[in-house]
CSV table of C-alpha atoms in Angstrom, one decimal:
chain,number,residue,atom,x,y,z
B,1,MET,CA,0.0,0.0,0.0
B,2,THR,CA,1.5,3.3,-1.1
B,3,GLU,CA,2.1,6.2,1.2
B,4,HIS,CA,-0.3,8.3,-0.9
B,5,TYR,CA,-3.2,5.9,-0.2
B,6,LEU,CA,-2.3,5.6,3.5
B,7,LYS,CA,-2.3,9.4,3.9
B,8,GLU,CA,-5.7,9.7,2.1
B,9,PHE,CA,-7.2,6.9,4.1
B,10,LYS,CA,-5.9,8.5,7.3
B,11,ASN,CA,-7.6,11.8,6.4
B,12,TYR,CA,-10.8,9.9,5.7
B,13,LEU,CA,-10.7,8.2,9.1
B,14,GLU,CA,-9.9,11.5,10.9
B,15,ASN,CA,-12.8,13.2,9.1
B,16,ASN,CA,-15.1,10.4,10.3
B,17,HIS,CA,-13.9,11.1,13.9
B,18,LEU,CA,-12.4,7.7,14.6
B,19,SER,CA,-10.3,7.5,17.7
B,20,PRO,CA,-6.4,7.6,17.4
B,21,ASP,CA,-6.2,4.0,18.5
B,22,ALA,CA,-8.7,2.9,15.8
B,23,ILE,CA,-6.8,4.9,13.1
B,24,ARG,CA,-3.5,3.3,14.2
B,25,ASN,CA,-5.0,-0.2,14.0
B,26,TYR,CA,-6.6,0.4,10.6
B,27,LEU,CA,-3.4,1.8,9.1
B,28,TRP,CA,-1.5,-1.2,10.5
B,29,SER,CA,-4.0,-3.5,8.7
B,30,LEU,CA,-3.3,-1.9,5.4
B,31,LYS,CA,0.5,-2.1,5.8
B,32,LYS,CA,0.2,-5.8,6.6
B,33,TYR,CA,-2.1,-6.4,3.6
B,34,GLY,CA,0.6,-4.9,1.3
B,35,GLU,CA,0.1,-4.5,-2.4
B,36,ARG,CA,-2.5,-7.2,-2.9
B,37,GLU,CA,-5.6,-6.4,-4.9
B,38,LEU,CA,-8.6,-5.6,-2.7
B,39,ASN,CA,-11.2,-8.2,-3.5
B,40,THR,CA,-12.9,-11.0,-1.6
B,41,ASN,CA,-10.6,-13.9,-2.6
B,42,GLU,CA,-7.4,-12.0,-1.8
B,43,ILE,CA,-8.8,-10.9,1.6
B,44,ILE,CA,-9.8,-14.5,2.4
B,45,ASN,CA,-6.3,-15.8,1.4
B,46,PHE,CA,-4.7,-13.0,3.5
B,47,LEU,CA,-6.7,-13.9,6.6
B,48,LYS,CA,-6.0,-17.6,6.2
B,49,GLU,CA,-2.3,-16.9,5.9
B,50,SER,CA,-2.5,-14.8,9.1
B,51,LEU,CA,-4.2,-17.4,11.2
B,52,ASN,CA,-1.0,-18.7,12.6
B,53,LYS,CA,0.6,-15.3,13.0
B,54,TYR,CA,-1.9,-13.4,15.1
B,55,GLN,CA,-4.4,-13.8,17.9
B,56,PRO,CA,-8.2,-13.6,17.0
B,57,SER,CA,-8.3,-10.0,18.3
B,58,SER,CA,-5.6,-8.9,15.9
B,59,LEU,CA,-7.2,-10.8,13.1
B,60,ARG,CA,-10.4,-8.9,13.8
B,61,ASN,CA,-8.4,-5.6,13.7
B,62,LEU,CA,-7.0,-6.7,10.3
B,63,ARG,CA,-10.5,-7.4,8.9
B,64,ASN,CA,-12.0,-4.2,10.4
B,65,GLY,CA,-9.2,-2.1,8.9
B,66,LEU,CA,-9.7,-3.6,5.4
B,67,LYS,CA,-13.4,-3.3,5.7
B,68,SER,CA,-13.1,0.4,6.4
B,69,PHE,CA,-10.7,0.8,3.5
B,70,SER,CA,-13.0,-1.0,1.2
B,71,ARG,CA,-15.8,1.5,2.1
B,72,PHE,CA,-13.3,4.3,1.5
B,73,GLN,CA,-12.5,2.9,-1.9
B,74,LYS,CA,-16.1,2.0,-2.6
B,75,ILE,CA,-15.3,-1.6,-3.3
B,76,ASP,CA,-17.9,-4.3,-2.6
B,77,ILE,CA,-16.5,-7.3,-0.5
B,78,GLU,CA,-18.4,-10.3,0.8
B,79,TRP,CA,-17.6,-9.6,4.4
B,80,GLU,CA,-19.8,-12.3,5.8
B,81,ILE,CA,-17.6,-14.9,4.2
B,82,THR,CA,-14.4,-13.4,5.6
B,83,LYS,CA,-16.0,-13.3,9.1
B,84,LYS,CA,-16.2,-17.1,9.3
B,85,ILE,CA,-12.4,-17.4,8.9
B,86,ILE,CA,-11.6,-15.8,12.3
B,87,PRO,CA,-11.8,-18.1,15.3
B,88,THR,CA,-14.4,-17.1,17.9
B,89,ILE,CA,-13.2,-17.0,21.5
B,90,GLN,CA,-14.9,-16.3,24.8
B,91,PRO,CA,-14.2,-12.8,25.9
B,92,LYS,CA,-11.6,-12.5,28.6
B,93,PHE,CA,-12.7,-11.6,32.2
B,94,PHE,CA,-12.1,-7.9,32.7
B,95,THR,CA,-11.3,-5.8,35.7
B,96,THR,CA,-13.7,-3.4,37.4
B,97,ILE,CA,-13.3,-1.1,40.4
B,98,ASN,CA,-15.9,-0.3,43.0
B,99,GLN,CA,-16.6,3.0,44.8
B,100,LYS,CA,-14.3,2.2,47.7
B,101,GLU,CA,-11.4,1.7,45.2
B,102,LEU,CA,-12.4,4.9,43.5
B,103,GLU,CA,-12.0,6.8,46.8
B,104,LEU,CA,-8.6,5.0,47.4
B,105,LEU,CA,-7.4,6.3,44.0
B,106,LYS,CA,-8.6,9.8,44.8
B,107,GLN,CA,-6.7,9.7,48.1
B,108,SER,CA,-3.5,9.0,46.3
B,109,PRO,CA,-2.2,12.4,45.1
B,110,THR,CA,0.5,12.4,42.4
B,111,LYS,CA,1.1,16.2,42.2
B,112,THR,CA,2.0,18.7,44.9
B,113,SER,CA,-0.4,21.4,43.5
B,114,GLU,CA,-3.9,21.2,45.1
B,115,GLU,CA,-5.4,22.5,41.9
B,116,ILE,CA,-4.0,19.7,39.8
B,117,ASN,CA,-4.9,17.1,42.3
B,118,ASN,CA,-8.5,18.3,42.3
B,119,ARG,CA,-8.5,18.2,38.5
B,120,ASN,CA,-7.2,14.7,38.5
B,121,ASN,CA,-9.8,13.5,41.0
B,122,LEU,CA,-12.5,15.2,39.0
B,123,LEU,CA,-11.3,13.3,36.0
B,124,LEU,CA,-11.7,10.0,37.9
B,125,ASP,CA,-15.1,10.9,39.1
B,126,PHE,CA,-16.3,11.7,35.6
B,127,LEU,CA,-15.0,8.5,34.2
B,128,PHE,CA,-16.5,6.4,37.0
B,129,TYR,CA,-19.9,8.1,37.2
B,130,THR,CA,-20.5,8.7,33.4
B,131,GLY,CA,-18.8,5.8,31.7
B,132,LEU,CA,-17.3,8.1,29.0
B,133,ARG,CA,-14.6,7.0,26.6
B,134,ILE,CA,-11.3,8.7,27.4
B,135,ASN,CA,-11.4,10.7,24.1
B,136,GLU,CA,-14.9,11.8,24.9
B,137,LEU,CA,-13.9,13.0,28.3
B,138,VAL,CA,-11.0,15.2,27.3
B,139,ASN,CA,-13.2,16.9,24.6
B,140,ILE,CA,-15.9,18.0,27.1
B,141,LYS,CA,-16.5,21.7,27.0
B,142,HIS,CA,-18.2,23.7,29.7
B,143,SER,CA,-20.9,24.7,27.1
B,144,ASP,CA,-21.7,21.1,26.5
B,145,TYR,CA,-23.7,21.0,29.8
B,146,CYS,CA,-27.2,22.3,29.9
B,147,GLN,CA,-30.1,21.8,32.3
B,148,GLY,CA,-29.0,18.5,33.8
B,149,SER,CA,-27.6,16.8,30.7
B,150,LEU,CA,-24.3,16.7,29.0
B,151,LYS,CA,-23.8,16.6,25.2
B,152,ILE,CA,-21.2,14.0,24.2
B,153,HIS,CA,-19.5,13.9,20.8
B,154,GLY,CA,-18.9,10.1,20.6
B,155,LYS,CA,-17.4,7.5,18.3
B,156,GLY,CA,-18.2,7.9,14.6
B,157,ASN,CA,-19.2,11.6,15.2
B,158,LYS,CA,-22.4,10.4,16.9
B,159,VAL,CA,-23.9,12.9,19.4
B,160,ARG,CA,-25.7,11.6,22.5
B,161,PHE,CA,-26.9,13.2,25.8
B,162,ILE,CA,-26.1,11.7,29.2
B,163,PHE,CA,-27.1,12.6,32.7
B,164,ILE,CA,-24.5,13.4,35.3
B,165,PRO,CA,-24.7,13.4,39.1
B,166,ASP,CA,-25.6,16.7,40.8
B,167,PHE,CA,-22.2,16.9,42.6
B,168,LEU,CA,-20.5,17.1,39.1
B,169,THR,CA,-22.7,19.9,37.7
B,170,LYS,CA,-21.2,22.6,39.8
B,171,TYR,CA,-17.9,22.4,37.8
B,172,PHE,CA,-19.5,23.8,34.6
B,173,ASN,CA,-19.3,27.6,34.0
B,174,GLY,CA,-21.0,27.8,30.6
B,175,SER,CA,-17.9,28.9,28.7
B,176,SER,CA,-16.7,27.4,25.4
B,177,ASP,CA,-13.5,26.3,27.1
B,178,TYR,CA,-12.5,22.7,27.8
B,179,LEU,CA,-13.4,21.2,31.2
B,180,PHE,CA,-10.1,19.4,31.6
B,181,LYS,CA,-7.0,21.5,31.0
B,182,THR,CA,-3.3,21.3,31.7
B,183,ARG,CA,-1.3,23.7,34.0
B,184,LYS,CA,-0.6,25.7,30.9
B,185,GLU,CA,-4.3,26.1,30.2
B,186,LYS,CA,-4.3,23.7,27.2
B,187,LYS,CA,-6.7,20.9,26.6
B,188,LEU,CA,-5.7,17.7,28.4
B,189,THR,CA,-4.7,14.9,26.0
B,190,THR,CA,-5.7,11.3,26.2
B,191,THR,CA,-2.1,10.3,26.8
B,192,GLN,CA,-1.9,12.7,29.8
B,193,ALA,CA,-5.2,11.4,31.1
B,194,ARG,CA,-4.0,7.8,30.9
B,195,MET,CA,-0.8,8.7,32.7
B,196,ILE,CA,-2.8,10.3,35.5
B,197,ILE,CA,-4.7,7.0,36.0
B,198,TYR,CA,-1.5,4.9,35.8
B,199,ARG,CA,0.3,7.0,38.4
B,200,LYS,CA,-2.6,7.1,40.8
B,201,THR,CA,-3.1,3.3,40.5
B,202,LYS,CA,0.6,2.7,41.2
B,203,LYS,CA,0.6,5.0,44.2
B,204,SER,CA,-2.7,3.6,45.6
B,205,GLY,CA,-1.4,0.1,45.9
B,206,ILE,CA,-4.4,-1.4,44.2
B,207,ASN,CA,-3.3,-4.6,42.7
B,208,LYS,CA,-5.2,-4.2,39.4
B,209,LYS,CA,-4.4,-3.0,36.0
B,210,ILE,CA,-6.6,0.0,35.7
B,211,SER,CA,-7.2,1.8,32.4
B,212,PRO,CA,-9.7,4.4,31.3
B,213,HIS,CA,-11.9,1.5,29.9
B,214,THR,CA,-11.9,0.0,33.4
B,215,PHE,CA,-13.9,2.9,34.6
B,216,ARG,CA,-16.3,2.5,31.6
B,217,ARG,CA,-16.9,-1.1,32.4
B,218,SER,CA,-17.2,-0.3,36.1
B,219,PHE,CA,-19.9,2.2,35.4
B,220,ALA,CA,-21.9,-0.4,33.4
B,221,THR,CA,-21.5,-2.9,36.2
B,222,LEU,CA,-22.5,-0.4,38.8
B,223,LEU,CA,-25.7,0.4,36.9
B,224,ASN,CA,-26.4,-3.3,36.4
B,225,ASN,CA,-26.1,-4.0,40.1
B,226,LYS,CA,-28.7,-1.3,40.8
B,227,ASN,CA,-31.1,-3.1,38.3
B,228,VAL,CA,-30.9,-0.4,35.6
B,229,ARG,CA,-32.3,-1.7,32.3
B,230,LEU,CA,-29.7,-3.0,29.8
B,231,THR,CA,-31.1,-0.7,27.1
B,232,THR,CA,-30.6,2.3,29.3
B,233,ILE,CA,-27.0,1.3,30.0
B,234,GLN,CA,-26.5,0.9,26.2
B,235,LYS,CA,-27.8,4.4,25.5
B,236,LEU,CA,-25.6,6.0,28.2
B,237,LEU,CA,-22.5,4.2,27.0
B,238,GLY,CA,-23.3,5.0,23.3
B,239,HIS,CA,-23.1,1.4,22.1
B,240,SER,CA,-24.6,0.6,18.7
B,241,GLN,CA,-25.1,-3.1,19.7
B,242,ILE,CA,-26.7,-4.2,22.9
B,243,ASN,CA,-24.5,-7.3,22.9
B,244,THR,CA,-21.5,-5.1,23.4
B,245,THR,CA,-23.2,-3.7,26.5
B,246,ALA,CA,-24.0,-7.1,27.8
B,247,ASN,CA,-20.4,-8.2,27.4
B,248,TYR,CA,-19.3,-5.3,29.5
B,249,ILE,CA,-21.4,-6.5,32.4
B,250,HIS,CA,-21.4,-10.3,32.1
B,251,ASN,CA,-17.6,-10.7,31.8
B,252,SER,CA,-16.7,-8.8,34.9
B,253,HIS,CA,-14.3,-10.9,37.0
B,254,GLU,CA,-15.7,-9.6,40.3
B,255,GLU,CA,-19.3,-10.4,39.3
B,256,LEU,CA,-18.6,-13.8,37.9
B,257,TYR,CA,-16.5,-14.8,40.9
B,258,LYS,CA,-19.2,-13.6,43.2
B,259,ASP,CA,-21.7,-15.9,41.6
B,260,TYR,CA,-19.2,-18.8,41.4
B,261,SER,CA,-18.4,-18.4,45.1
B,262,LYS,CA,-22.1,-19.2,46.0
B,263,VAL,CA,-21.4,-22.8,45.2
B,264,PHE,CA,-19.2,-23.1,48.3
B,265,TRP,CA,-21.5,-21.5,50.8
């Protein structure tokens, strides 16, 4: 795949508001595909050749990247056939945190400035009590909040509205500025936000690998434990498919182990 095509495709993905991680994965797919002609048979051969090289998750990334590129090129591919090549596996158990662990994270300051520590703790609260994706979080502006709901520019340039707890509404001042900013008054980046979570986790002593997505899954699990309808959780998370939402809840290590432990009581 030539650099010219890669650049054009990258612009196409950015214009469709895909996340940096998705763009990186899709470009990786094209580089691996190489100079092959883009048609159903070639894609099938490519995926079959890749079976022994990559895990199913990477194979899905390859397929998704090529699928997106075929849309960009307006080439029809029989994607249902290619889907059958990739092995299906049970989703891995994922980690969640509870409200006590959230407080433990917040009690683990990583900066000497009280202002920055307060910002970092506010970031944790927003992730835990809204279930936002990290790129959605850093793009929140004060003006996105109005009368109890928050406008979110989500994946695929989709806009949704979510509710936020009363104790978070006081942080909005109505301006067009970003809610989360650096010490130099610039918008906080996703990389900086991830580093905040990493440092707080390390300092807290919590023996879990906690990422921004951990908070998103924790939010879904928290709502499910309070008997919130699955369709409501789906809308709040901005999922297109309800099965995605169900997987967030039903593969929580803590929830599954809690049910499993009942056998021994």
